[in-house]
Amino acid sequence: MSGHADDQSKPGDAIAGWTPPHYDVDQPPTLLKIRGTLKDANFSGNFARSAKWSPDGSVALLHCEDKSFQILNPTDEAEPRCLYQPAPIVDYAWYPSAAVNNPATFCFLASVRECPIKLLDASDGRLRASYSIVDHRERQIAPHCLSFNANATKIYGGFEDAIEVFDVHRTGNDQGTRLHTTPSKKAKDGLKDQSTEYFAAGTLTPSAFNIALFSEFTGEKTLMWVGCDELRNSVSQLNFNPSNPSILYASFRRNSKIYSWDLRGDTSTPLRVFQASDFGPGEVSNQKLMFDIDHAGRWLGIGDHRGDVRLFDLWNASCTDSPVSLPTLKYTAHNDAVGSIGFNAIKPWLLSVAGSRNFDGDETESDDSGDDTDDEGKEVVTFKRRLKSNPVDASMRLWDFASLEGGP
């Protein structure tokens, strides 16, 4: 369902008769709103590392640098609900049919370091259920990535050498089914399950063909390997095309391109390659920048470290003379790295969040003794104080891509 800036209906009210919103990319979008994260007196350098719209498009879930989740409606001024976690957040995923007007579904999964997987209520943060992954030394393992299957009956958690599969309705200390993926030291990242038949898993090991497809029904048996000989980077993110699940998209650490493959054909040759930034190999940082695909499967969007957002047309120009596809639209969204962008399911809105760890100088050292160890043989204790990071731009911005002419 398409919307306009003056439309007063709420995204969550428009599920019946749903059609994907139409994005007009003939000109840069209109900035609807600028928001920030909830201020933390004990953490001055806070920013949102990533954000995900709820499936009904009503609220956004933010993963913040201060080990908190923040849930808010980007269109209003109400303070976000802040859910602090005891350790750094590793990954999170909305329940596939989560809707603010259906409390039973309004929840999400959270992977927090050294904790069981949590199923949290998005309305008040209470723990609904937990799922434990325990290693041979009885330690809790937080998966590097989380995903529900398409009908929300299974939970997939990828970690070192394995994928743990849980029945949603079996909680507590009952461990799930463990799928051993490889004998080598590989951790799973970017796990996505957009099909009732197969799912894709990528590894952090920087090697060729480090994406594998598995069946929900055959367990550890690999259906196929995906990649190319020239591509040897850690997998950062995987997404299937919402309207064509046979097309798989992947981004990689310290790589300025996004790659796609048609799983029905030769998976050793990318179908298309998208130029996600203008940085050279030496300029790319380790910060993970998340891409998104709109619900019609037409637009792929991603931000870069300079604050620009790029949108690529997935329907057109699939066959060009150039091996790399350039964006249909590029615009400046922030003054800092864009950690993630997200397309709304109901309105032609794009949500972008920015922020990065910026330091004013190097670490400083202080010495508590004037004695010289070499001359006097006395011990000198040295303390190092790490400077606080100060993001240049820690804002969240809501962009409207509605047609100015009142199009579809």
Short mmCIF file of N, CA and C in Angstrom, two decimals, residues 67 84-88 113:
data_model
loop_
_atom_site.label_atom_id
_atom_site.label_comp_id
_atom_site.label_asym_id
_atom_site.label_seq_id
_atom_site.Cartn_x
_atom_site.Cartn_y
_atom_site.Cartn_z
N LYS A 67 24.48 -1.58 24.67
CA LYS A 67 23.96 -2.90 25.03
C LYS A 67 22.46 -2.86 25.34
N TYR A 84 17.56 -2.79 28.41
CA TYR A 84 18.99 -2.99 28.61
C TYR A 84 19.31 -4.48 28.76
N GLN A 85 20.44 -4.88 28.20
CA GLN A 85 20.88 -6.27 28.26
C GLN A 85 22.14 -6.38 29.11
N PRO A 86 22.40 -7.54 29.71
CA PRO A 86 23.55 -7.68 30.61
C PRO A 86 24.90 -7.78 29.90
N ALA A 87 24.89 -7.97 28.61
CA ALA A 87 26.13 -8.13 27.84
C ALA A 87 25.88 -7.63 26.42
N PRO A 88 26.93 -7.51 25.61
CA PRO A 88 26.75 -7.03 24.23
C PRO A 88 25.77 -7.88 23.44
N ARG A 113 25.54 -12.02 24.40
CA ARG A 113 26.75 -12.78 24.70
C ARG A 113 26.63 -13.53 26.03
#
